[in-house]
Short mmCIF file of C-alpha atoms in Angstrom, two decimals:
data_model
loop_
_atom_site.label_atom_id
_atom_site.label_comp_id
_atom_site.label_asym_id
_atom_site.label_seq_id
_atom_site.Cartn_x
_atom_site.Cartn_y
_atom_site.Cartn_z
CA MET A 17 -225.47 -7.84 27.18
CA ALA A 18 -228.51 -9.93 27.96
CA GLY A 19 -228.41 -12.22 30.94
CA THR A 20 -229.33 -12.77 34.52
CA PRO A 21 -227.83 -10.49 37.12
CA LEU A 22 -225.53 -12.04 39.72
CA PRO A 23 -227.11 -12.74 43.13
CA GLU A 24 -224.74 -10.15 44.59
CA SER A 25 -226.11 -7.56 42.17
CA VAL A 26 -229.70 -8.30 43.18
CA GLU A 27 -228.61 -7.94 46.79
CA LEU A 28 -226.78 -4.70 46.05
CA LEU A 29 -229.89 -3.21 44.44
CA ASP A 30 -232.00 -4.14 47.46
CA LYS A 31 -229.46 -2.60 49.82
CA LEU A 32 -229.10 0.54 47.74
CA VAL A 33 -232.86 1.09 47.58
CA ALA A 34 -233.27 0.33 51.28
CA ALA A 35 -230.55 2.85 52.15
CA LEU A 36 -232.03 5.53 49.90
CA LYS A 37 -235.43 4.99 51.53
CA ARG A 38 -234.01 4.96 55.05
CA ARG A 39 -232.22 8.22 54.40
CA GLY A 40 -235.36 9.83 53.01
CA VAL A 41 -234.05 10.20 49.46
CA LEU A 42 -236.88 8.34 47.77
CA VAL A 43 -239.99 6.25 48.36
CA GLU A 44 -241.23 3.19 46.53
CA GLU A 45 -243.84 5.26 44.69
CA ASP A 46 -241.06 7.31 43.06
CA ILE A 47 -239.55 4.16 41.61
CA ALA A 48 -242.93 2.86 40.44
CA ARG A 49 -243.75 6.18 38.76
CA CYS A 50 -240.44 6.32 36.89
CA GLN A 51 -240.77 2.71 35.81
CA THR A 52 -244.29 3.33 34.50
CA GLN A 53 -243.03 6.32 32.55
CA ALA A 54 -240.15 4.30 31.09
CA GLU A 55 -242.52 1.49 30.08
CA ARG A 56 -244.82 3.99 28.38
CA ALA A 57 -242.08 4.89 25.88
CA GLN A 58 -242.53 2.51 22.96
CA PRO A 59 -241.29 2.23 19.37
CA GLU A 60 -244.89 2.83 18.25
CA THR A 61 -244.49 6.50 19.17
CA GLY A 62 -241.51 6.86 16.83
CA ALA A 63 -243.44 4.93 14.17
CA ARG A 64 -246.38 7.32 14.43
CA MET A 65 -244.02 10.29 14.16
CA VAL A 66 -242.54 8.81 10.97
CA ALA A 67 -245.97 8.13 9.49
CA ARG A 68 -247.07 11.69 10.27
CA ALA A 69 -243.90 13.03 8.66
CA TRP A 70 -244.61 11.01 5.51
CA LEU A 71 -248.06 12.58 5.25
CA ASP A 72 -247.60 16.07 6.64
CA PRO A 73 -244.76 18.21 5.21
CA GLU A 74 -245.08 20.73 8.00
CA PHE A 75 -244.64 18.07 10.67
CA ARG A 76 -241.77 16.60 8.67
CA ALA A 77 -240.03 19.98 8.69
CA LEU A 78 -240.58 20.30 12.44
CA MET A 79 -239.31 16.78 13.11
CA LEU A 80 -236.09 17.41 11.14
CA ARG A 81 -235.58 20.83 12.69
CA ASP A 82 -236.48 19.98 16.29
CA GLY A 83 -237.02 16.32 17.06
CA THR A 84 -237.62 17.09 20.71
CA ALA A 85 -240.58 19.36 19.87
CA ALA A 86 -241.92 16.75 17.43
CA ALA A 87 -241.79 14.08 20.16
CA GLU A 88 -243.51 16.42 22.60
CA ALA A 89 -246.27 16.94 20.02
CA PHE A 90 -246.88 13.20 20.39
CA GLY A 91 -247.17 13.48 24.15
CA VAL A 92 -243.64 12.42 25.07
CA ALA A 93 -242.30 14.11 28.21
CA MET A 94 -238.85 15.25 27.08
CA ALA A 95 -237.98 17.37 30.10
CA GLY A 96 -234.69 16.12 31.51
CA ALA A 97 -234.08 13.84 28.53
CA PRO A 98 -231.34 14.58 25.99
CA PRO A 99 -232.59 16.26 22.80
CA LEU A 100 -233.77 14.13 19.89
CA GLY A 101 -232.33 14.54 16.42
CA VAL A 102 -233.97 12.97 13.39
CA LEU A 103 -231.98 11.79 10.37
CA GLU A 104 -233.72 11.91 7.01
CA ASP A 105 -233.07 9.02 4.64
CA THR A 106 -233.33 9.63 0.91
CA ASP A 107 -233.15 7.39 -2.16
CA ARG A 108 -229.39 7.99 -2.17
CA LEU A 109 -228.60 8.07 1.55
CA HIS A 110 -229.28 5.64 4.40
CA HIS A 111 -228.61 6.37 8.08
CA LEU A 112 -227.55 3.87 10.69
CA VAL A 113 -227.47 4.83 14.38
CA VAL A 114 -224.99 3.40 16.89
CA CYS A 115 -223.45 4.46 20.16
CA THR A 116 -219.82 3.37 20.10
CA LEU A 117 -218.92 4.71 23.55
CA CYS A 118 -221.88 3.45 25.53
CA SER A 119 -225.45 2.78 24.46
CA CYS A 120 -227.15 6.14 24.02
CA TYR A 121 -230.59 5.65 22.55
CA PRO A 122 -233.74 7.77 22.36
CA ARG A 123 -235.23 5.97 25.36
CA ALA A 124 -237.58 8.78 26.27
CA VAL A 125 -239.31 8.39 22.91
CA ILE A 126 -239.03 4.74 21.86
CA GLY A 127 -238.27 2.91 25.09
CA TYR A 128 -235.64 0.49 26.34
CA PRO A 129 -232.93 -0.28 23.78
CA PRO A 130 -232.67 -3.85 22.50
CA HIS A 131 -229.79 -5.95 23.77
CA TRP A 132 -228.01 -6.11 20.43
CA TYR A 133 -227.83 -2.29 20.28
CA LYS A 134 -225.78 -2.39 23.49
CA SER A 135 -223.62 -5.32 22.39
CA ALA A 136 -219.89 -4.95 21.88
CA ALA A 137 -220.20 -6.44 18.39
CA TYR A 138 -222.74 -3.87 17.20
CA ARG A 139 -220.89 -0.96 18.75
CA ALA A 140 -217.54 -2.08 17.34
CA ARG A 141 -218.65 -3.08 13.85
CA ALA A 142 -221.39 -0.64 12.88
CA VAL A 143 -218.79 2.04 12.17
CA ARG A 144 -216.29 -0.31 10.53
CA GLU A 145 -218.47 -2.41 8.27
CA PRO A 146 -222.02 -1.10 8.38
CA ARG A 147 -223.15 -3.02 5.30
CA ALA A 148 -222.05 -6.32 6.82
CA VAL A 149 -223.96 -5.49 10.00
CA LEU A 150 -227.02 -4.52 7.96
CA ALA A 151 -226.81 -7.85 6.15
CA GLU A 152 -227.03 -9.63 9.51
CA PHE A 153 -230.41 -7.96 9.90
CA GLY A 154 -231.36 -9.11 6.40
CA THR A 155 -231.00 -5.59 5.01
CA VAL A 156 -229.33 -5.12 1.64
CA LEU A 157 -229.38 -1.57 0.33
CA PRO A 158 -229.90 -0.92 -3.37
CA ALA A 159 -226.76 -0.11 -5.35
CA GLY A 160 -225.79 3.53 -5.22
CA VAL A 161 -227.16 4.18 -1.74
CA GLN A 162 -224.59 5.75 0.54
CA VAL A 163 -224.50 4.72 4.21
CA ARG A 164 -223.98 7.36 6.85
CA VAL A 165 -223.34 5.98 10.33
CA VAL A 166 -224.24 8.38 13.11
CA ASP A 167 -222.81 8.00 16.60
CA SER A 168 -225.26 8.90 19.35
CA THR A 169 -223.89 10.64 22.39
CA ALA A 170 -224.90 11.09 25.98
CA ASP A 171 -226.05 14.58 25.07
CA TYR A 172 -227.86 13.94 21.78
CA ARG A 173 -229.98 11.00 20.67
CA TRP A 174 -230.72 10.06 17.08
CA MET A 175 -233.64 8.43 15.32
CA VAL A 176 -234.02 7.69 11.61
CA LEU A 177 -236.78 8.95 9.34
CA PRO A 178 -236.77 6.23 6.68
CA THR A 179 -238.03 6.75 3.14
CA ARG A 180 -241.63 5.85 2.54
CA PRO A 181 -241.69 2.56 0.66
CA ALA A 182 -243.39 2.09 -2.70
CA GLY A 183 -246.76 0.43 -2.56
CA THR A 184 -248.06 2.56 0.31
CA GLU A 185 -249.82 5.19 -1.78
CA GLY A 186 -253.10 6.27 -0.26
CA TRP A 187 -252.42 4.59 3.09
CA SER A 188 -253.66 6.11 6.32
CA GLU A 189 -251.31 7.30 9.06
CA GLU A 190 -252.20 4.24 11.10
CA GLN A 191 -251.44 1.87 8.22
CA LEU A 192 -248.12 3.59 7.59
CA ALA A 193 -247.13 3.56 11.27
CA ALA A 194 -247.73 -0.19 11.36
CA ILE A 195 -244.85 -0.90 8.95
CA VAL A 196 -242.31 1.19 10.87
CA THR A 197 -240.59 -1.03 13.41
CA ARG A 198 -238.12 -0.16 16.13
CA ASP A 199 -235.34 -1.52 13.92
CA CYS A 200 -236.36 0.89 11.14
CA LEU A 201 -235.95 3.77 13.60
CA VAL A 202 -232.36 2.66 14.33
CA GLY A 203 -231.70 2.09 10.64
CA VAL A 204 -230.89 -1.63 10.68
CA THR A 205 -233.98 -2.47 8.62
CA LEU A 206 -236.18 -0.70 6.09
CA PRO A 207 -239.96 -0.44 6.21
CA VAL A 208 -241.60 -2.51 3.50
CA ALA A 209 -245.20 -2.45 2.36
CA GLU A 210 -245.45 -6.24 2.55
CA ASN A 211 -245.00 -6.07 6.32
CA ALA A 212 -248.33 -4.32 6.71
CA ARG A 213 -250.07 -5.58 9.81
CA ILE A 214 -253.20 -3.65 8.89
CA ALA A 215 -254.73 -4.49 5.53
CA ALA A 216 -254.26 -1.59 3.13
CA MET B 14 -210.93 4.30 32.72
CA ASP B 15 -208.07 5.97 30.88
CA SER B 16 -205.76 3.59 29.20
CA PRO B 17 -202.12 3.97 30.23
CA ASP B 18 -201.13 3.74 26.58
CA PRO B 19 -202.44 6.80 24.74
CA ASP B 20 -202.38 4.91 21.45
CA ARG B 21 -204.65 2.21 22.80
CA PRO B 22 -208.32 3.09 23.04
CA ALA B 23 -210.03 2.96 26.42
CA THR B 24 -212.05 -0.14 27.21
CA HIS B 25 -215.39 1.46 26.46
CA ASP B 26 -214.25 3.02 23.17
CA LEU B 27 -215.50 0.20 20.99
CA GLY B 28 -215.94 1.90 17.62
CA GLY B 29 -213.99 -0.15 15.08
CA ASN B 30 -212.41 -2.34 17.78
CA PRO B 31 -210.91 -5.34 15.93
CA ARG B 32 -211.53 -7.63 18.92
CA PHE B 33 -215.17 -7.91 17.87
CA ARG B 34 -214.53 -7.96 14.13
CA CYS B 35 -215.68 -11.55 13.83
CA THR B 36 -218.46 -11.45 16.40
CA PRO B 37 -221.85 -11.47 14.71
CA VAL B 38 -224.51 -9.04 15.82
CA GLU B 39 -227.45 -11.08 17.04
CA PRO B 40 -230.68 -9.39 15.92
CA ASP B 41 -232.61 -11.96 17.96
CA ASP B 42 -230.79 -10.92 21.14
CA ASP B 43 -233.87 -8.98 21.97
CA ALA B 44 -235.20 -10.16 25.32
CA PRO B 45 -237.20 -7.46 27.08
CA PRO B 46 -235.55 -5.92 30.13
CA SER B 47 -236.05 -7.93 33.32
CA ASP B 48 -237.62 -6.62 36.51
CA PHE B 49 -234.11 -6.06 37.85
CA ASP B 50 -233.19 -4.05 34.74
CA LYS B 51 -236.31 -1.90 34.93
CA ARG B 52 -235.86 -1.24 38.62
CA VAL B 53 -232.25 -0.12 38.20
CA ASP B 54 -233.36 2.18 35.38
CA ALA B 55 -236.19 3.58 37.49
CA VAL B 56 -233.94 4.24 40.51
CA ARG B 57 -231.55 6.03 38.17
CA SER B 58 -234.44 8.18 36.86
CA VAL B 59 -235.61 9.09 40.37
CA LEU B 60 -232.11 10.15 41.38
CA ARG B 61 -231.76 12.20 38.19
CA GLU B 62 -235.08 13.93 38.91
CA LYS B 63 -233.87 14.78 42.38
CA GLY B 64 -230.71 16.31 41.01
CA LEU B 65 -228.48 13.67 42.60
CA PHE B 66 -227.23 11.96 39.45
CA THR B 67 -226.30 12.99 35.91
CA VAL B 68 -225.74 11.03 32.73
CA ASP B 69 -222.10 12.14 32.78
CA GLU B 70 -221.62 10.67 36.23
CA MET B 71 -223.26 7.49 34.99
CA ARG B 72 -220.88 7.21 32.07
CA PHE B 73 -217.76 8.21 33.99
CA ASN B 74 -218.31 5.50 36.56
CA ILE B 75 -219.16 2.84 33.99
CA GLU B 76 -216.06 3.72 32.02
CA ALA B 77 -214.06 3.41 35.24
CA LEU B 78 -214.97 -0.26 35.59
CA HIS B 79 -212.21 -2.79 35.13
CA GLU B 80 -212.30 -4.56 31.76
CA THR B 81 -213.36 -7.80 33.43
CA GLU B 82 -216.42 -6.15 34.90
CA TYR B 83 -217.05 -4.02 31.84
CA PHE B 84 -217.42 -7.10 29.67
CA GLY B 85 -218.56 -9.51 32.37
CA LEU B 86 -221.48 -7.74 34.01
CA THR B 87 -224.86 -7.29 32.40
CA TYR B 88 -225.75 -3.84 31.17
CA TYR B 89 -227.93 -2.83 34.10
CA GLU B 90 -225.50 -4.37 36.59
CA LYS B 91 -222.98 -1.83 35.33
CA TRP B 92 -225.54 0.91 35.78
CA LEU B 93 -226.18 -0.25 39.34
CA ARG B 94 -222.49 -0.15 40.19
CA SER B 95 -222.21 3.33 38.73
CA VAL B 96 -225.24 4.65 40.61
CA THR B 97 -224.02 3.11 43.86
CA ALA B 98 -220.51 4.52 43.47
CA VAL B 99 -221.85 8.04 42.88
CA MET B 100 -224.26 7.86 45.83
CA VAL B 101 -221.42 6.80 48.15
CA ARG B 102 -219.02 9.41 46.79
CA LYS B 103 -221.60 12.15 47.32
CA GLY B 104 -222.31 10.99 50.83
CA VAL B 105 -225.96 10.22 50.06
CA ILE B 106 -225.34 6.72 51.42
CA THR B 107 -222.32 5.06 53.02
CA TRP B 108 -220.39 1.90 52.24
CA GLU B 109 -221.77 0.48 55.49
CA ASP B 110 -225.28 0.80 54.01
CA ILE B 111 -224.49 -1.61 51.23
CA LYS B 112 -222.02 -3.98 52.88
#
């Protein structure tokens, strides 16, 4: 849920941090370092992984076999983070990622999850009526495409490898990465060639 | 935490929950995390690095929140309560520290 924390929560955080410092558990630099690392994780990394997979069959095979290793190949520090699994869309199958029990998300790779991903409505409805949820994101799948909803867990995080859209033939990795948004990596939208931010 | 009625899902078990059947998902509900949010997340990461906190402890203590708090607090406020509860329970800090 989005929103402003209660004053008592702000106070609690200050007291918690002060106590942890006083007792020698951590120093301010530890917090700053972890925050910098968290801010470094961005959807663009996942987008670049997808673009590489579209162009390089060997990387594609690695990404589907071992998403963690594929993320590490892009410089993501995965030590301590839950493993990454990658779900391959096809012309007949679309994946949608949710976490019904909490909000598990491949943070280490693509950063802080959006608020809607953590919302009760998304968590409750994605598994019950995925096509209705997709429609709220403006996504209508072609007839005949099956939807597979995948529930992330605390121990395993999922990301989608969407199908490469028509109209992107001959594009560079950079051009391809530019049409893969965070929402494509969760499966609520599809990459489209018209969204190109870099002229083809 | 555990629901007294085994046929009734626990508060956090939201998959398919009819209560939210008519609540639209808001794709625009996309504000970046606040400084408070990022700081809670960073403290959590530091404690994980130091071997003082696991994701299972995080979840267990969030799932233990009363329904009012579970749905009333912001996401990172729930994290903060979970982290704090674990630190107290492990004796890393005391209740007096945070009173």
